[in-house]
Amino acid sequence: MEAASSSLQPPPLLLLLLLVLQAGGNTFETHIIGGREANRNSHPYMVSLQKAGTHLCGGVLVHQQWVLTAAHCLVQPKELLRLVLGIHVLGDPSLTCHIREVVLHPDYKPPPHLENDLALLKLDGKVKPSRTIRPLDLPRGHRAVAAGARCSVAGWGLTHQGGKLAKALRELDVRVMDARMCNNSRYWHGDITPRMMCLEANSSNQGPCKGDSGGPVVCSRGHVAGILSFSSKACTDIFKPPVATAVAPYKSWIKKVIHG
């Protein structure tokens, strides 16, 4: 994906290493490297953002008519995009919705800066909760998840670089890293803001990657803690761990948009 132009020079490390986790284009396809196939219907809040039937990004249903995803996924006009709900295997019969409205966070900074990387997408109608489609609640408080928390991520990605999309939804266990460690000179070198979450897999050869953007980070049952945002080009680089936007600090904005 081409980085948007900016009058400010990005941090050199971030410019060289940042690779937003969106599928498509002429770079890498989607990945969750490692992990396992999720149980069918175990993630009824998962959404696939698609163009012409091809998966681009993940998303999470947070209301009967609203999906939360990563703002950088919205590079195409909404008329060309569709939201697919209630699926486990890509291409199976599912609920496909048009996007009525796109609301980017007002302070969103596109790549290579990539801050406040959140967007809300309004469906063209309300969905009826069921066994296969059900919203995921927002966090209870306004503080990001503490370091050491055990979480999970999910997506429809490649199981290895250069392969084909995994048809079935896959999931991966991760842990929230200490923010100071993630920001030191060996890791992201000061590019991580207080509203970001660094994630670490159990193994050095695992991690979310390109195409998993917009998917939820779930740390406590029934609540969305983060939205996957970016990684280094080498998605399993232990010194450049994947980064998500913490949802809790944005809860007031999300509620204002949904109910406003």
PDB file of C-alpha atoms in Angstrom:
ATOM      1  CA  MET A   1       0.000   0.000   0.000  1.00  0.00           C
ATOM      2  CA  GLU A   2       1.364   3.410  -0.895  1.00  0.00           C
ATOM      3  CA  ALA A   3       2.049   5.687   2.047  1.00  0.00           C
ATOM      4  CA  ALA A   4       0.174   8.969   1.988  1.00  0.00           C
ATOM      5  CA  SER A   5       2.270  12.081   1.442  1.00  0.00           C
ATOM      6  CA  SER A   6       2.929  14.391   4.371  1.00  0.00           C
ATOM      7  CA  SER A   7       4.690  17.679   4.983  1.00  0.00           C
ATOM      8  CA  LEU A   8       6.453  16.164   7.986  1.00  0.00           C
ATOM      9  CA  GLN A   9       9.266  13.686   7.708  1.00  0.00           C
ATOM     10  CA  PRO A  10       8.372  10.369   9.433  1.00  0.00           C
ATOM     11  CA  PRO A  11      10.693   8.743  11.948  1.00  0.00           C
ATOM     12  CA  PRO A  12      13.291   6.904   9.785  1.00  0.00           C
ATOM     13  CA  LEU A  13      12.823   3.604  11.614  1.00  0.00           C
ATOM     14  CA  LEU A  14       9.063   3.662  11.199  1.00  0.00           C
ATOM     15  CA  LEU A  15       9.331   4.662   7.536  1.00  0.00           C
ATOM     16  CA  LEU A  16      11.656   1.754   6.812  1.00  0.00           C
ATOM     17  CA  LEU A  17       9.877  -0.900   8.816  1.00  0.00           C
ATOM     18  CA  LEU A  18       6.194  -0.052   8.998  1.00  0.00           C
ATOM     19  CA  LEU A  19       3.954  -2.190   6.851  1.00  0.00           C
ATOM     20  CA  VAL A  20       0.245  -1.752   7.448  1.00  0.00           C
ATOM     21  CA  LEU A  21      -1.493  -5.060   7.728  1.00  0.00           C
ATOM     22  CA  GLN A  22      -3.854  -4.660   4.758  1.00  0.00           C
ATOM     23  CA  ALA A  23      -4.261  -7.300   2.056  1.00  0.00           C
ATOM     24  CA  GLY A  24      -4.243  -6.737  -1.669  1.00  0.00           C
ATOM     25  CA  GLY A  25      -2.020  -4.496  -3.742  1.00  0.00           C
ATOM     26  CA  ASN A  26       1.316  -5.573  -5.108  1.00  0.00           C
ATOM     27  CA  THR A  27       2.984  -6.419  -1.811  1.00  0.00           C
ATOM     28  CA  PHE A  28       2.261  -9.247   0.605  1.00  0.00           C
ATOM     29  CA  GLU A  29      -1.057 -11.021   0.956  1.00  0.00           C
ATOM     30  CA  THR A  30      -2.768 -11.497   4.310  1.00  0.00           C
ATOM     31  CA  HIS A  31      -1.261 -13.534   7.112  1.00  0.00           C
ATOM     32  CA  ILE A  32      -1.737 -14.913  10.499  1.00  0.00           C
ATOM     33  CA  ILE A  33       1.533 -16.764  10.752  1.00  0.00           C
ATOM     34  CA  GLY A  34       1.202 -19.715  13.083  1.00  0.00           C
ATOM     35  CA  GLY A  35      -1.902 -20.102  15.206  1.00  0.00           C
ATOM     36  CA  ARG A  36      -4.768 -22.495  14.530  1.00  0.00           C
ATOM     37  CA  GLU A  37      -8.128 -22.699  12.841  1.00  0.00           C
ATOM     38  CA  ALA A  38     -10.802 -21.165  15.048  1.00  0.00           C
ATOM     39  CA  ASN A  39     -13.823 -23.176  16.088  1.00  0.00           C
ATOM     40  CA  ARG A  40     -16.781 -22.472  13.833  1.00  0.00           C
ATOM     41  CA  ASN A  41     -19.007 -19.665  15.167  1.00  0.00           C
ATOM     42  CA  SER A  42     -16.578 -18.934  18.021  1.00  0.00           C
ATOM     43  CA  HIS A  43     -16.011 -15.390  16.710  1.00  0.00           C
ATOM     44  CA  PRO A  44     -19.501 -14.229  15.621  1.00  0.00           C
ATOM     45  CA  TYR A  45     -18.337 -10.598  15.778  1.00  0.00           C
ATOM     46  CA  MET A  46     -15.716 -11.030  13.025  1.00  0.00           C
ATOM     47  CA  VAL A  47     -16.237  -9.124   9.776  1.00  0.00           C
ATOM     48  CA  SER A  48     -14.428  -9.368   6.443  1.00  0.00           C
ATOM     49  CA  LEU A  49     -13.992  -6.088   4.558  1.00  0.00           C
ATOM     50  CA  GLN A  50     -13.945  -7.011   0.872  1.00  0.00           C
ATOM     51  CA  LYS A  51     -13.614  -5.545  -2.601  1.00  0.00           C
ATOM     52  CA  ALA A  52     -15.010  -7.542  -5.521  1.00  0.00           C
ATOM     53  CA  GLY A  53     -15.186 -10.633  -3.335  1.00  0.00           C
ATOM     54  CA  THR A  54     -11.552 -10.410  -2.183  1.00  0.00           C
ATOM     55  CA  HIS A  55     -10.742 -10.052   1.518  1.00  0.00           C
ATOM     56  CA  LEU A  56      -8.863  -6.833   2.344  1.00  0.00           C
ATOM     57  CA  CYS A  57      -9.097  -6.302   6.095  1.00  0.00           C
ATOM     58  CA  GLY A  58     -10.784  -7.557   9.198  1.00  0.00           C
ATOM     59  CA  GLY A  59     -13.321  -5.742  11.310  1.00  0.00           C
ATOM     60  CA  VAL A  60     -15.436  -6.238  14.397  1.00  0.00           C
ATOM     61  CA  LEU A  61     -19.161  -5.752  14.813  1.00  0.00           C
ATOM     62  CA  VAL A  62     -19.624  -3.489  17.864  1.00  0.00           C
ATOM     63  CA  HIS A  63     -23.300  -2.586  17.347  1.00  0.00           C
ATOM     64  CA  GLN A  64     -26.177  -3.932  15.291  1.00  0.00           C
ATOM     65  CA  GLN A  65     -25.392  -1.352  12.614  1.00  0.00           C
ATOM     66  CA  TRP A  66     -21.717  -0.463  13.117  1.00  0.00           C
ATOM     67  CA  VAL A  67     -18.359  -2.137  12.418  1.00  0.00           C
ATOM     68  CA  LEU A  68     -15.058  -0.958  13.924  1.00  0.00           C
ATOM     69  CA  THR A  69     -11.927  -1.400  11.819  1.00  0.00           C
ATOM     70  CA  ALA A  70      -8.587   0.270  11.015  1.00  0.00           C
ATOM     71  CA  ALA A  71      -8.814   3.626   9.236  1.00  0.00           C
ATOM     72  CA  HIS A  72      -5.972   2.780   6.854  1.00  0.00           C
ATOM     73  CA  CYS A  73      -8.123   0.004   5.364  1.00  0.00           C
ATOM     74  CA  LEU A  74     -10.431   2.605   3.822  1.00  0.00           C
ATOM     75  CA  VAL A  75      -8.375   3.591   0.776  1.00  0.00           C
ATOM     76  CA  GLN A  76     -11.118   2.569  -1.658  1.00  0.00           C
ATOM     77  CA  PRO A  77     -14.425   4.420  -2.162  1.00  0.00           C
ATOM     78  CA  LYS A  78     -17.084   2.893   0.073  1.00  0.00           C
ATOM     79  CA  GLU A  79     -19.197   2.128  -2.999  1.00  0.00           C
ATOM     80  CA  LEU A  80     -16.620  -0.498  -4.026  1.00  0.00           C
ATOM     81  CA  LEU A  81     -16.465  -2.164  -0.623  1.00  0.00           C
ATOM     82  CA  ARG A  82     -18.674  -4.682   1.133  1.00  0.00           C
ATOM     83  CA  LEU A  83     -18.844  -5.979   4.696  1.00  0.00           C
ATOM     84  CA  VAL A  84     -19.315  -9.734   5.019  1.00  0.00           C
ATOM     85  CA  LEU A  85     -20.677 -11.026   8.322  1.00  0.00           C
ATOM     86  CA  GLY A  86     -21.362 -14.455   9.790  1.00  0.00           C
ATOM     87  CA  ILE A  87     -18.695 -16.385   7.909  1.00  0.00           C
ATOM     88  CA  HIS A  88     -16.095 -18.938   8.946  1.00  0.00           C
ATOM     89  CA  VAL A  89     -14.873 -19.970   5.492  1.00  0.00           C
ATOM     90  CA  LEU A  90     -14.367 -17.231   2.895  1.00  0.00           C
ATOM     91  CA  GLY A  91     -16.789 -17.669   0.026  1.00  0.00           C
ATOM     92  CA  ASP A  92     -19.397 -19.574   2.011  1.00  0.00           C
ATOM     93  CA  PRO A  93     -22.987 -18.248   2.117  1.00  0.00           C
ATOM     94  CA  SER A  94     -23.030 -15.211   4.391  1.00  0.00           C
ATOM     95  CA  LEU A  95     -24.581 -11.813   5.032  1.00  0.00           C
ATOM     96  CA  THR A  96     -23.093  -9.179   2.719  1.00  0.00           C
ATOM     97  CA  CYS A  97     -23.795  -5.533   3.532  1.00  0.00           C
ATOM     98  CA  HIS A  98     -23.209  -2.230   1.773  1.00  0.00           C
ATOM     99  CA  ILE A  99     -21.487   0.552   3.693  1.00  0.00           C
ATOM    100  CA  ARG A 100     -23.788   3.513   4.267  1.00  0.00           C
ATOM    101  CA  GLU A 101     -21.251   5.734   6.029  1.00  0.00           C
ATOM    102  CA  VAL A 102     -17.516   5.827   6.805  1.00  0.00           C
ATOM    103  CA  VAL A 103     -16.369   7.772   9.873  1.00  0.00           C
ATOM    104  CA  LEU A 104     -12.602   8.056  10.302  1.00  0.00           C
ATOM    105  CA  HIS A 105     -11.263   9.190  13.656  1.00  0.00           C
ATOM    106  CA  PRO A 106     -10.872  12.993  13.401  1.00  0.00           C
ATOM    107  CA  ASP A 107      -7.203  12.811  14.460  1.00  0.00           C
ATOM    108  CA  TYR A 108      -6.279   9.905  12.172  1.00  0.00           C
ATOM    109  CA  LYS A 109      -2.815  10.245  10.655  1.00  0.00           C
ATOM    110  CA  PRO A 110      -2.255   8.026   7.596  1.00  0.00           C
ATOM    111  CA  PRO A 111       0.961   6.077   6.921  1.00  0.00           C
ATOM    112  CA  PRO A 112       3.802   6.447   7.545  1.00  0.00           C
ATOM    113  CA  HIS A 113       2.778   8.087  10.836  1.00  0.00           C
ATOM    114  CA  LEU A 114      -0.335   5.951  11.392  1.00  0.00           C
ATOM    115  CA  GLU A 115      -1.869   7.243  14.608  1.00  0.00           C
ATOM    116  CA  ASN A 116      -5.480   7.053  15.830  1.00  0.00           C
ATOM    117  CA  ASP A 117      -5.967   4.290  13.265  1.00  0.00           C
ATOM    118  CA  LEU A 118      -9.687   3.693  13.752  1.00  0.00           C
ATOM    119  CA  ALA A 119     -12.775   3.915  11.556  1.00  0.00           C
ATOM    120  CA  LEU A 120     -16.445   3.170  12.079  1.00  0.00           C
ATOM    121  CA  LEU A 121     -18.494   1.768   9.197  1.00  0.00           C
ATOM    122  CA  LYS A 122     -22.273   2.025   9.222  1.00  0.00           C
ATOM    123  CA  LEU A 123     -24.157  -0.882   7.696  1.00  0.00           C
ATOM    124  CA  ASP A 124     -27.065  -0.249   5.344  1.00  0.00           C
ATOM    125  CA  GLY A 125     -29.382  -1.876   7.899  1.00  0.00           C
ATOM    126  CA  LYS A 126     -29.404  -3.335  11.408  1.00  0.00           C
ATOM    127  CA  VAL A 127     -28.445  -6.977  11.783  1.00  0.00           C
ATOM    128  CA  LYS A 128     -30.361  -9.358  14.004  1.00  0.00           C
ATOM    129  CA  PRO A 129     -28.035 -11.035  16.520  1.00  0.00           C
ATOM    130  CA  SER A 130     -27.806 -14.792  16.049  1.00  0.00           C
ATOM    131  CA  ARG A 131     -25.472 -17.721  16.640  1.00  0.00           C
ATOM    132  CA  THR A 132     -23.284 -16.634  13.702  1.00  0.00           C
ATOM    133  CA  ILE A 133     -23.570 -12.820  13.955  1.00  0.00           C
ATOM    134  CA  ARG A 134     -23.277 -11.027  17.276  1.00  0.00           C
ATOM    135  CA  PRO A 135     -21.684  -7.699  18.337  1.00  0.00           C
ATOM    136  CA  LEU A 136     -18.670  -7.601  20.641  1.00  0.00           C
ATOM    137  CA  ASP A 137     -18.947  -5.167  23.551  1.00  0.00           C
ATOM    138  CA  LEU A 138     -16.688  -2.164  24.049  1.00  0.00           C
ATOM    139  CA  PRO A 139     -14.292  -2.174  27.030  1.00  0.00           C
ATOM    140  CA  ARG A 140     -15.788  -1.378  30.425  1.00  0.00           C
ATOM    141  CA  GLY A 141     -13.293   1.348  31.283  1.00  0.00           C
ATOM    142  CA  HIS A 142     -11.234   3.956  29.433  1.00  0.00           C
ATOM    143  CA  ARG A 143      -7.734   2.606  30.133  1.00  0.00           C
ATOM    144  CA  ALA A 144      -5.807   0.371  27.750  1.00  0.00           C
ATOM    145  CA  VAL A 145      -5.135  -3.247  28.711  1.00  0.00           C
ATOM    146  CA  ALA A 146      -2.196  -3.676  31.075  1.00  0.00           C
ATOM    147  CA  ALA A 147       1.087  -5.290  30.077  1.00  0.00           C
ATOM    148  CA  GLY A 148       1.138  -9.053  30.480  1.00  0.00           C
ATOM    149  CA  ALA A 149      -2.521  -9.538  29.598  1.00  0.00           C
ATOM    150  CA  ARG A 150      -3.287 -12.652  27.567  1.00  0.00           C
ATOM    151  CA  CYS A 151      -5.246 -11.911  24.406  1.00  0.00           C
ATOM    152  CA  SER A 152      -6.134 -13.390  21.037  1.00  0.00           C
ATOM    153  CA  VAL A 153      -6.331 -12.135  17.456  1.00  0.00           C
ATOM    154  CA  ALA A 154      -8.094 -13.664  14.463  1.00  0.00           C
ATOM    155  CA  GLY A 155      -8.137 -13.276  10.683  1.00  0.00           C
ATOM    156  CA  TRP A 156      -8.378 -14.878   7.260  1.00  0.00           C
ATOM    157  CA  GLY A 157      -4.724 -14.873   6.294  1.00  0.00           C
ATOM    158  CA  LEU A 158      -1.928 -16.913   4.805  1.00  0.00           C
ATOM    159  CA  THR A 159      -0.298 -19.448   7.054  1.00  0.00           C
ATOM    160  CA  HIS A 160       3.038 -18.629   5.439  1.00  0.00           C
ATOM    161  CA  GLN A 161       4.376 -15.833   3.294  1.00  0.00           C
ATOM    162  CA  GLY A 162       3.861 -16.310  -0.425  1.00  0.00           C
ATOM    163  CA  GLY A 163       1.007 -18.809  -0.112  1.00  0.00           C
ATOM    164  CA  LYS A 164      -2.731 -18.483  -0.632  1.00  0.00           C
ATOM    165  CA  LEU A 165      -5.372 -17.100   1.688  1.00  0.00           C
ATOM    166  CA  ALA A 166      -6.446 -19.498   4.401  1.00  0.00           C
ATOM    167  CA  LYS A 167     -10.112 -20.074   3.656  1.00  0.00           C
ATOM    168  CA  ALA A 168     -11.100 -20.715   7.281  1.00  0.00           C
ATOM    169  CA  LEU A 169     -10.775 -18.167  10.071  1.00  0.00           C
ATOM    170  CA  ARG A 170      -7.599 -18.610  12.095  1.00  0.00           C
ATOM    171  CA  GLU A 171      -6.731 -17.381  15.582  1.00  0.00           C
ATOM    172  CA  LEU A 172      -3.537 -16.762  17.524  1.00  0.00           C
ATOM    173  CA  ASP A 173      -2.793 -16.250  21.220  1.00  0.00           C
ATOM    174  CA  VAL A 174      -0.754 -13.140  22.022  1.00  0.00           C
ATOM    175  CA  ARG A 175       0.411 -11.197  25.073  1.00  0.00           C
ATOM    176  CA  VAL A 176       0.457  -7.421  25.642  1.00  0.00           C
ATOM    177  CA  MET A 177       4.048  -6.218  25.891  1.00  0.00           C
ATOM    178  CA  ASP A 178       5.349  -3.615  28.302  1.00  0.00           C
ATOM    179  CA  ALA A 179       5.060  -0.254  26.502  1.00  0.00           C
ATOM    180  CA  ARG A 180       8.459   0.991  27.680  1.00  0.00           C
ATOM    181  CA  MET A 181      10.186  -2.116  26.370  1.00  0.00           C
ATOM    182  CA  CYS A 182       8.312  -1.882  23.049  1.00  0.00           C
ATOM    183  CA  ASN A 183       9.410   1.743  22.704  1.00  0.00           C
ATOM    184  CA  ASN A 184      13.089   1.321  23.487  1.00  0.00           C
ATOM    185  CA  SER A 185      15.862   1.611  20.920  1.00  0.00           C
ATOM    186  CA  ARG A 186      15.943  -2.127  20.169  1.00  0.00           C
ATOM    187  CA  TYR A 187      12.229  -2.225  19.379  1.00  0.00           C
ATOM    188  CA  TRP A 188      10.016   0.600  17.995  1.00  0.00           C
ATOM    189  CA  HIS A 189      12.377   3.372  19.163  1.00  0.00           C
ATOM    190  CA  GLY A 190       9.808   5.857  20.482  1.00  0.00           C
ATOM    191  CA  ASP A 191       7.191   5.438  17.738  1.00  0.00           C
ATOM    192  CA  ILE A 192       4.564   3.838  20.012  1.00  0.00           C
ATOM    193  CA  THR A 193       2.016   6.222  21.527  1.00  0.00           C
ATOM    194  CA  PRO A 194       0.148   5.653  24.827  1.00  0.00           C
ATOM    195  CA  ARG A 195      -2.940   4.690  22.783  1.00  0.00           C
ATOM    196  CA  MET A 196      -1.187   1.766  21.102  1.00  0.00           C
ATOM    197  CA  MET A 197      -0.700  -1.839  22.229  1.00  0.00           C
ATOM    198  CA  CYS A 198       2.339  -3.938  21.329  1.00  0.00           C
ATOM    199  CA  LEU A 199       1.616  -7.645  20.991  1.00  0.00           C
ATOM    200  CA  GLU A 200       3.880 -10.660  21.387  1.00  0.00           C
ATOM    201  CA  ALA A 201       3.105 -14.219  20.309  1.00  0.00           C
ATOM    202  CA  ASN A 202       4.130 -17.284  22.290  1.00  0.00           C
ATOM    203  CA  SER A 203       6.628 -18.296  19.600  1.00  0.00           C
ATOM    204  CA  SER A 204       9.090 -16.236  17.565  1.00  0.00           C
ATOM    205  CA  ASN A 205       7.688 -17.646  14.302  1.00  0.00           C
ATOM    206  CA  GLN A 206       4.110 -16.515  14.920  1.00  0.00           C
ATOM    207  CA  GLY A 207       2.269 -13.237  14.485  1.00  0.00           C
ATOM    208  CA  PRO A 208      -0.492 -11.338  12.717  1.00  0.00           C
ATOM    209  CA  CYS A 209       0.553  -9.739   9.473  1.00  0.00           C
ATOM    210  CA  LYS A 210      -0.607  -7.937   6.347  1.00  0.00           C
ATOM    211  CA  GLY A 211      -4.342  -8.321   5.801  1.00  0.00           C
ATOM    212  CA  ASP A 212      -5.197  -8.799   9.461  1.00  0.00           C
ATOM    213  CA  SER A 213      -5.604  -5.040   9.969  1.00  0.00           C
ATOM    214  CA  GLY A 214      -8.879  -4.013  11.468  1.00  0.00           C
ATOM    215  CA  GLY A 215      -9.397  -7.297  13.273  1.00  0.00           C
ATOM    216  CA  PRO A 216     -10.051  -7.215  17.018  1.00  0.00           C
ATOM    217  CA  VAL A 217      -7.683  -7.960  19.861  1.00  0.00           C
ATOM    218  CA  VAL A 218      -9.738  -9.728  22.540  1.00  0.00           C
ATOM    219  CA  CYS A 219      -8.243  -9.855  26.039  1.00  0.00           C
ATOM    220  CA  SER A 220     -11.286 -10.503  28.200  1.00  0.00           C
ATOM    221  CA  ARG A 221     -14.236 -12.536  27.055  1.00  0.00           C
ATOM    222  CA  GLY A 222     -16.863 -10.431  25.339  1.00  0.00           C
ATOM    223  CA  HIS A 223     -14.911  -7.173  24.965  1.00  0.00           C
ATOM    224  CA  VAL A 224     -12.766  -5.690  22.197  1.00  0.00           C
ATOM    225  CA  ALA A 225      -9.477  -4.378  23.567  1.00  0.00           C
ATOM    226  CA  GLY A 226      -7.703  -3.312  20.382  1.00  0.00           C
ATOM    227  CA  ILE A 227      -7.774  -3.085  16.597  1.00  0.00           C
ATOM    228  CA  LEU A 228      -4.782  -4.472  14.673  1.00  0.00           C
ATOM    229  CA  SER A 229      -2.903  -1.645  12.969  1.00  0.00           C
ATOM    230  CA  PHE A 230       0.669  -2.283  11.790  1.00  0.00           C
ATOM    231  CA  SER A 231       3.749  -4.464  11.892  1.00  0.00           C
ATOM    232  CA  SER A 232       7.223  -4.522  10.442  1.00  0.00           C
ATOM    233  CA  LYS A 233       7.712  -5.927   6.941  1.00  0.00           C
ATOM    234  CA  ALA A 234       9.040  -9.107   8.532  1.00  0.00           C
ATOM    235  CA  CYS A 235       5.911  -9.887  10.522  1.00  0.00           C
ATOM    236  CA  THR A 236       7.626 -12.276  12.904  1.00  0.00           C
ATOM    237  CA  ASP A 237      10.502  -9.910  13.767  1.00  0.00           C
ATOM    238  CA  ILE A 238      10.615 -10.143  17.569  1.00  0.00           C
ATOM    239  CA  PHE A 239      12.149  -6.658  17.799  1.00  0.00           C
ATOM    240  CA  LYS A 240       9.353  -5.052  15.765  1.00  0.00           C
ATOM    241  CA  PRO A 241       6.232  -6.653  17.253  1.00  0.00           C
ATOM    242  CA  PRO A 242       2.751  -6.088  15.788  1.00  0.00           C
ATOM    243  CA  VAL A 243       0.897  -3.043  17.082  1.00  0.00           C
ATOM    244  CA  ALA A 244      -2.799  -2.483  17.711  1.00  0.00           C
ATOM    245  CA  THR A 245      -4.773   0.653  18.485  1.00  0.00           C
ATOM    246  CA  ALA A 246      -6.150   0.409  22.022  1.00  0.00           C
ATOM    247  CA  VAL A 247      -9.942   0.799  21.956  1.00  0.00           C
ATOM    248  CA  ALA A 248     -10.658   1.891  25.543  1.00  0.00           C
ATOM    249  CA  PRO A 249      -9.215   5.429  25.193  1.00  0.00           C
ATOM    250  CA  TYR A 250     -11.521   5.989  22.190  1.00  0.00           C
ATOM    251  CA  LYS A 251     -14.698   4.664  23.787  1.00  0.00           C
ATOM    252  CA  SER A 252     -16.318   8.109  24.147  1.00  0.00           C
ATOM    253  CA  TRP A 253     -15.741   8.888  20.448  1.00  0.00           C
ATOM    254  CA  ILE A 254     -17.080   5.485  19.371  1.00  0.00           C
ATOM    255  CA  LYS A 255     -20.236   5.884  21.448  1.00  0.00           C
ATOM    256  CA  LYS A 256     -20.757   9.445  20.183  1.00  0.00           C
ATOM    257  CA  VAL A 257     -20.596   8.283  16.557  1.00  0.00           C
ATOM    258  CA  ILE A 258     -22.836   5.259  17.078  1.00  0.00           C
ATOM    259  CA  HIS A 259     -25.484   7.029  19.118  1.00  0.00           C
ATOM    260  CA  GLY A 260     -25.029  10.551  17.807  1.00  0.00           C
TER     261      GLY A 260
END
